[in-house]
Coordinates of N, CA and C in Angstrom, one line a residue:
M190 N 29.9 -37.4 22.0 CA 28.3 -38.0 23.8 C 28.4 -38.3 24.0
A191 N 28.9 -39.0 24.8 CA 29.2 -40.4 25.9 C 27.3 -40.7 25.5
G192 N 27.0 -42.3 24.8 CA 26.2 -42.9 25.2 C 25.5 -42.8 24.2
L193 N 24.7 -42.0 23.3 CA 25.4 -41.1 22.1 C 25.4 -41.7 21.0
D194 N 25.0 -42.8 20.1 CA 25.1 -42.6 18.8 C 25.0 -42.6 17.6
F195 N 26.0 -40.9 17.5 CA 25.4 -40.7 16.7 C 27.1 -39.7 16.3
P196 N 27.6 -39.6 14.8 CA 28.4 -39.1 14.8 C 28.5 -37.8 14.6
G197 N 29.4 -37.2 14.9 CA 29.7 -35.5 15.0 C 28.4 -35.2 16.6
V198 N 28.1 -36.1 17.2 CA 27.4 -35.2 17.9 C 28.2 -34.3 19.4
F199 N 28.2 -33.5 20.4 CA 29.0 -33.5 21.4 C 27.7 -32.5 22.5
Q200 N 26.6 -32.5 21.7 CA 26.6 -32.1 23.0 C 24.5 -32.4 22.6
A201 N 23.6 -33.0 23.3 CA 22.7 -32.6 23.9 C 21.6 -32.2 24.3
F202 N 20.6 -31.6 24.4 CA 19.8 -30.3 25.1 C 18.4 -30.7 25.0
R203 N 18.1 -30.2 25.9 CA 15.8 -29.9 26.6 C 16.2 -28.1 26.5
I204 N 14.9 -28.0 26.2 CA 14.0 -26.5 26.0 C 13.2 -26.5 26.1
H205 N 12.5 -26.4 27.5 CA 11.0 -26.1 27.5 C 10.2 -24.5 27.5
R206 N 8.9 -24.7 26.7 CA 8.8 -23.5 26.4 C 7.9 -23.9 26.8
Q207 N 7.1 -22.1 26.6 CA 5.6 -21.7 27.5 C 5.4 -20.8 26.5
T208 N 4.2 -20.2 26.0 CA 4.2 -19.2 25.0 C 2.9 -18.2 26.0
F209 N 2.7 -16.7 26.2 CA 1.9 -16.5 26.2 C 1.4 -15.0 25.7
D210 N 0.5 -14.8 25.2 CA 0.2 -13.2 25.1 C 0.9 -12.7 25.6
L211 N 0.4 -10.8 25.5 CA 0.5 -10.1 25.2 C 0.1 -9.6 27.3
C212 N -0.9 -10.6 27.4 CA -1.7 -9.9 29.0 C -0.9 -11.3 29.5
F213 N -0.4 -12.0 29.5 CA 0.1 -13.3 30.4 C -0.5 -14.5 30.1
N214 N -1.6 -14.3 29.4 CA -2.4 -15.8 29.1 C -1.2 -17.5 28.6
P215 N -1.6 -17.9 29.1 CA -0.9 -19.0 28.1 C -1.9 -19.3 27.3
I216 N -1.1 -19.2 25.8 CA -1.7 -19.5 24.2 C -1.9 -21.3 24.0
R217 N -0.6 -22.1 24.2 CA -1.1 -23.0 24.3 C -0.1 -23.3 25.1
K218 N -0.9 -26.0 25.5 CA 0.1 -26.0 26.3 C 1.9 -25.6 26.7
P219 N 2.0 -26.1 27.4 CA 3.9 -25.4 27.7 C 4.0 -26.7 27.4
E220 N 5.4 -27.1 26.3 CA 6.3 -28.2 25.7 C 7.5 -28.1 26.1
T221 N 8.2 -29.0 25.6 CA 9.3 -29.4 26.2 C 10.0 -30.2 24.4
V222 N 11.5 -29.9 24.3 CA 11.5 -29.8 22.9 C 13.3 -30.9 23.5
H223 N 14.0 -31.5 22.7 CA 15.3 -32.1 23.0 C 15.6 -31.9 21.5
G224 N 17.2 -31.2 22.0 CA 18.5 -31.4 20.1 C 19.5 -31.1 20.1
I225 N 20.4 -31.3 19.4 CA 21.5 -32.2 19.4 C 22.3 -30.9 18.5
T226 N 23.8 -31.1 19.1 CA 24.5 -29.7 18.3 C 25.7 -30.7 17.9
S227 N 27.0 -30.0 16.7 CA 27.8 -30.6 16.9 C 29.4 -29.5 17.9
L228 N 28.5 -28.9 17.9 CA 29.2 -28.0 18.9 C 29.5 -28.3 19.5
T229 N 31.2 -28.1 20.4 CA 32.0 -28.6 21.3 C 30.9 -27.9 23.0
A230 N 31.2 -28.0 24.0 CA 30.6 -27.4 24.9 C 31.5 -25.9 25.0
W231 N 32.4 -26.3 25.1 CA 33.8 -24.9 24.3 C 33.0 -23.8 23.9
Q232 N 32.5 -24.0 22.8 CA 32.4 -24.3 21.0 C 30.5 -23.0 21.9
A233 N 30.0 -24.0 22.1 CA 28.5 -22.8 22.5 C 28.2 -23.7 24.3
N234 N 28.0 -23.0 25.1 CA 27.8 -23.2 26.2 C 26.0 -23.0 26.3
P235 N 25.4 -23.1 27.4 CA 23.7 -23.7 27.8 C 23.1 -22.3 26.7
A236 N 24.0 -20.9 27.7 CA 23.6 -19.5 27.0 C 23.4 -19.6 26.1
D237 N 24.5 -19.8 24.7 CA 24.9 -20.2 23.5 C 23.4 -20.6 22.7
I238 N 23.0 -21.7 23.0 CA 22.6 -23.0 22.4 C 21.4 -21.8 22.3
L239 N 20.3 -21.8 23.7 CA 19.6 -20.7 23.6 C 18.7 -19.5 23.2
A240 N 20.8 -18.8 22.9 CA 20.5 -18.2 21.9 C 20.3 -18.1 20.8
H241 N 20.6 -19.1 19.3 CA 20.7 -19.5 18.5 C 19.4 -19.9 18.8
N242 N 18.2 -20.7 19.5 CA 17.2 -21.0 19.7 C 15.7 -20.4 19.4
R243 N 16.7 -18.8 19.9 CA 15.6 -17.8 20.4 C 15.7 -17.0 19.0
G244 N 17.2 -17.1 18.5 CA 16.8 -16.2 16.9 C 16.3 -16.7 16.0
H245 N 16.0 -18.6 16.0 CA 15.7 -19.1 14.8 C 14.4 -18.2 14.9
W246 N 13.6 -18.0 16.0 CA 12.3 -18.1 16.0 C 11.9 -16.6 16.1
E247 N 13.2 -15.6 16.4 CA 12.8 -14.1 15.3 C 12.6 -14.3 14.0
V248 N 13.3 -15.3 13.4 CA 13.3 -15.0 11.7 C 11.8 -15.4 11.6
E249 N 11.2 -16.6 12.7 CA 10.3 -17.6 12.6 C 8.7 -16.2 12.4
N250 N 9.2 -15.2 13.4 CA 8.1 -14.8 14.0 C 8.1 -13.3 13.4
R251 N 9.7 -13.1 12.9 CA 9.9 -11.8 11.8 C 9.3 -11.9 9.4
E252 N 9.6 -13.1 9.8 CA 9.6 -13.0 8.7 C 8.1 -13.4 7.9
H253 N 7.7 -14.7 8.1 CA 6.4 -16.2 7.6 C 5.2 -15.0 8.6
Y254 N 5.3 -14.8 10.8 CA 4.7 -14.2 10.4 C 3.9 -12.8 9.7
V255 N 4.4 -12.3 10.2 CA 4.2 -11.0 8.7 C 3.8 -11.7 8.1
R256 N 4.3 -12.0 6.7 CA 3.5 -13.0 5.6 C 2.2 -13.7 6.2
D257 N 1.9 -14.4 7.0 CA 0.4 -14.5 7.1 C -0.3 -13.2 7.2
R258 N 0.4 -12.4 8.5 CA -0.3 -11.2 8.6 C -1.1 -10.3 8.3
A259 N 0.2 -10.0 6.8 CA 0.0 -8.9 6.3 C -0.9 -9.2 4.6
F260 N -0.1 -10.8 4.6 CA -0.7 -11.0 2.7 C -1.6 -12.5 3.1
D261 N -2.0 -12.8 4.5 CA -2.8 -14.4 3.9 C -2.5 -15.2 4.3
E262 N -1.2 -15.5 3.7 CA -0.5 -15.8 3.1 C -0.9 -17.7 3.2
D263 N -1.0 -18.0 4.5 CA -0.8 -19.2 4.7 C -2.7 -20.2 4.0
R264 N -4.0 -18.6 3.9 CA -5.4 -19.8 3.1 C -5.1 -19.0 1.4
S265 N -3.7 -19.0 1.3 CA -3.8 -18.4 -0.2 C -3.8 -19.5 -0.9
Q266 N -4.9 -20.1 -1.6 CA -5.5 -20.7 -3.4 C -4.1 -20.9 -4.2
V267 N -3.7 -20.0 -4.3 CA -2.6 -20.6 -5.0 C -1.6 -21.3 -5.7
R268 N -1.6 -22.6 -5.3 CA -0.4 -23.8 -6.0 C -0.3 -25.0 -7.3
T269 N -0.5 -23.7 -8.2 CA -0.1 -24.8 -9.5 C 0.6 -24.0 -10.1
G270 N 1.2 -24.1 -11.3 CA 2.9 -24.2 -11.3 C 4.2 -23.6 -11.2
A271 N 4.7 -22.3 -11.3 CA 5.2 -21.6 -10.8 C 4.9 -20.2 -10.3
S272 N 4.0 -20.1 -10.1 CA 3.3 -19.5 -9.3 C 2.9 -19.0 -7.9
P273 N 3.2 -20.4 -6.7 CA 3.3 -20.3 -5.9 C 4.1 -19.3 -4.9
Q274 N 5.6 -19.7 -6.2 CA 6.5 -19.5 -5.8 C 7.1 -17.7 -6.3
F275 N 6.7 -17.4 -7.8 CA 6.1 -16.2 -8.0 C 5.7 -14.8 -6.8
M276 N 4.9 -15.5 -6.2 CA 3.7 -15.0 -5.2 C 4.2 -14.4 -4.1
A277 N 4.9 -15.9 -3.5 CA 6.6 -16.1 -2.4 C 7.3 -14.5 -2.5
T278 N 8.0 -14.5 -3.8 CA 9.0 -14.2 -3.7 C 8.1 -12.3 -4.2
A279 N 6.9 -11.8 -5.5 CA 6.9 -10.7 -4.7 C 6.0 -10.0 -3.1
R280 N 5.9 -11.4 -2.8 CA 5.6 -10.6 -1.4 C 7.0 -10.4 -0.4
N281 N 7.8 -10.9 -0.7 CA 9.4 -10.9 -0.3 C 9.4 -9.2 -0.5
I282 N 9.7 -8.8 -2.1 CA 9.5 -8.0 -2.3 C 9.0 -7.3 -1.6
A283 N 8.0 -6.9 -1.7 CA 6.5 -6.2 -0.8 C 7.5 -5.5 0.6
I284 N 7.9 -6.4 1.1 CA 8.9 -6.4 2.6 C 9.2 -6.4 2.6
S285 N 10.8 -6.7 2.0 CA 12.0 -5.9 1.5 C 11.6 -4.6 1.7
L286 N 11.7 -3.6 0.2 CA 11.1 -2.5 0.0 C 10.4 -1.5 0.9
L287 N 9.8 -2.5 2.1 CA 8.7 -1.6 3.1 C 9.9 -1.6 4.4
R288 N 10.9 -2.6 3.8 CA 11.7 -2.3 5.4 C 12.6 -1.8 5.1
L289 N 13.1 -1.3 3.9 CA 14.8 -0.2 3.3 C 13.9 1.4 3.5
A290 N 12.9 1.3 3.4 CA 12.1 2.7 3.2 C 11.6 3.1 5.1
G291 N 12.3 2.1 5.8 CA 11.8 1.9 7.4 C 10.5 2.1 7.9
C292 N 9.8 1.0 7.8 CA 8.8 1.0 7.5 C 8.3 -0.3 8.8
T293 N 7.8 -0.2 9.6 CA 7.5 -1.3 11.0 C 6.7 -2.0 11.4
N294 N 5.8 -1.9 10.6 CA 4.7 -2.4 10.0 C 3.9 -2.6 9.3
I295 N 4.4 -4.0 9.0 CA 4.3 -3.2 7.3 C 2.8 -3.3 6.9
A296 N 2.0 -4.1 7.3 CA 0.8 -4.3 7.3 C -0.2 -2.9 7.1
R297 N 0.3 -1.4 8.3 CA 0.3 -0.4 8.5 C 1.1 0.1 6.9
G298 N 1.7 -0.2 6.8 CA 2.1 0.8 4.8 C 1.5 0.2 4.4
L299 N 1.4 -1.2 3.6 CA 0.7 -2.3 3.2 C -0.9 -0.9 3.1
E300 N -1.5 -1.0 4.1 CA -2.6 0.1 3.9 C -2.5 1.4 3.6
H301 N -1.7 2.1 4.1 CA -1.1 3.0 2.9 C -0.9 3.8 2.2
L302 N -0.2 2.5 2.0 CA 0.1 2.9 0.0 C -1.1 2.2 -0.5
S303 N -1.9 1.8 -0.3 CA -3.6 0.8 -0.8 C -3.8 2.5 -1.1
R304 N -3.5 3.6 -0.4 CA -4.4 4.8 -0.8 C -3.7 5.3 -1.3
R305 N -3.0 5.2 -1.0 CA -1.7 5.9 -2.5 C -0.8 5.4 -2.8
L306 N -1.4 4.7 -4.5 CA -0.8 5.4 -5.6 C 0.3 4.8 -6.4
D307 N 0.5 6.8 -6.0 CA 1.8 7.3 -6.6 C 2.8 7.0 -5.7
H308 N 2.7 6.5 -4.1 CA 3.8 6.4 -3.4 C 4.0 4.9 -3.3
V309 N 3.5 4.1 -4.2 CA 4.2 2.8 -4.2 C 5.5 2.3 -6.0
L310 N 5.1 3.5 -5.9 CA 6.0 3.5 -7.5 C 7.5 4.2 -6.5
A311 N 7.4 5.0 -5.8 CA 8.5 5.9 -5.2 C 9.6 4.7 -4.2
L312 N 8.4 3.5 -4.4 CA 9.2 2.4 -3.1 C 10.1 1.9 -4.6
L313 N 9.9 2.0 -6.0 CA 11.3 1.2 -6.4 C 11.9 2.6 -6.7
H314 N 11.8 3.6 -6.9 CA 12.6 5.4 -7.3 C 13.9 5.0 -6.2
P315 N 15.1 5.6 -6.5 CA 15.4 5.7 -5.5 C 16.2 6.6 -4.1
C316 N 15.6 7.7 -5.5 CA 16.0 9.4 -5.2 C 14.1 9.8 -4.4
S317 N 13.9 8.8 -4.5 CA 12.6 9.3 -3.6 C 12.1 8.8 -2.3
A318 N 13.8 8.1 -2.1 CA 13.2 7.5 -0.5 C 12.5 8.8 0.7
D319 N 14.0 9.4 0.5 CA 12.5 11.3 2.0 C 11.9 11.0 2.0
R320 N 11.3 11.0 0.4 CA 9.8 11.9 0.5 C 8.4 10.7 1.0
L321 N 8.9 9.2 0.3 CA 8.2 8.0 1.0 C 8.4 7.5 2.5
A322 N 10.0 7.5 3.2 CA 9.4 7.9 3.7 C 9.2 8.5 5.1
W323 N 8.9 9.7 4.5 CA 8.2 11.2 5.4 C 6.0 10.5 5.2
S324 N 6.3 9.4 3.8 CA 5.1 9.2 3.6 C 4.9 7.8 4.9
L325 N 5.4 7.0 5.0 CA 5.4 6.3 5.7 C 5.1 6.2 7.3
A326 N 5.7 7.1 7.7 CA 5.7 7.7 9.3 C 4.3 8.3 9.2
A327 N 3.3 8.7 7.6 CA 2.2 9.5 8.2 C 1.4 8.6 8.5
A328 N 2.2 6.9 8.2 CA 1.6 5.6 8.2 C 0.6 5.2 9.6
S329 N 2.4 6.0 10.6 CA 2.2 5.2 11.8 C 0.9 5.8 12.8
P330 N 0.5 5.5 13.3 CA -0.6 6.0 14.9 C -0.4 6.9 14.6
P331 N -1.5 7.3 14.9 CA -1.9 9.4 14.8 C -1.8 9.6 16.3
N332 N -1.2 10.7 15.8 CA -1.0 11.4 16.8 C -1.4 11.9 18.2
P333 N -1.0 12.4 19.4 CA -2.4 13.0 20.7 C -3.3 13.7 20.1
T334 N -3.1 14.1 19.3 CA -4.1 16.4 18.7 C -4.8 14.9 18.2
G335 N -5.0 14.1 17.1 CA -5.2 12.9 16.7 C -5.3 14.2 14.8
S336 N -4.5 15.2 15.0 CA -4.5 15.5 13.4 C -3.2 14.6 12.3
H337 N -4.4 14.8 11.1 CA -3.1 13.6 10.6 C -3.0 15.1 9.5
D338 N -1.7 15.1 9.3 CA -1.2 15.9 7.7 C -0.7 14.7 6.6
T339 N -0.8 14.6 6.5 CA -0.8 14.4 4.6 C 0.5 15.3 4.1
P340 N 1.4 14.2 3.2 CA 2.1 15.2 1.7 C 1.1 15.9 0.9

């Protein structure tokens, strides 16, 4: 890259971000970020670089947002020894097991399982997958008729 004294850099880019809530109200001030990459223009065009950047935020939103909303992880008081790592691992396992069981709303799945402790163990038993998937489906929003059928 001409004019940039950084080994291996082939491209520099600028991304302007605006963040809105679901009603299109601005959440924060617009921001502009700059980046560099070792990929050539032939390896990654502007659309590829933007897709990679969005992919990063998809991971951020999918993983960290869920952990903070479902487990209030950012306010955790666990800070000494191996406890923080253990708690993060336990949260990741819980989220992964719920996703493997077909749960799309982790907070709702956790709430449902908190009332059905027998189903918590079913998460760990591979032969119980069908029963558990049915149970987690029951944790989805109620149907328009308002009926709540539970196993």
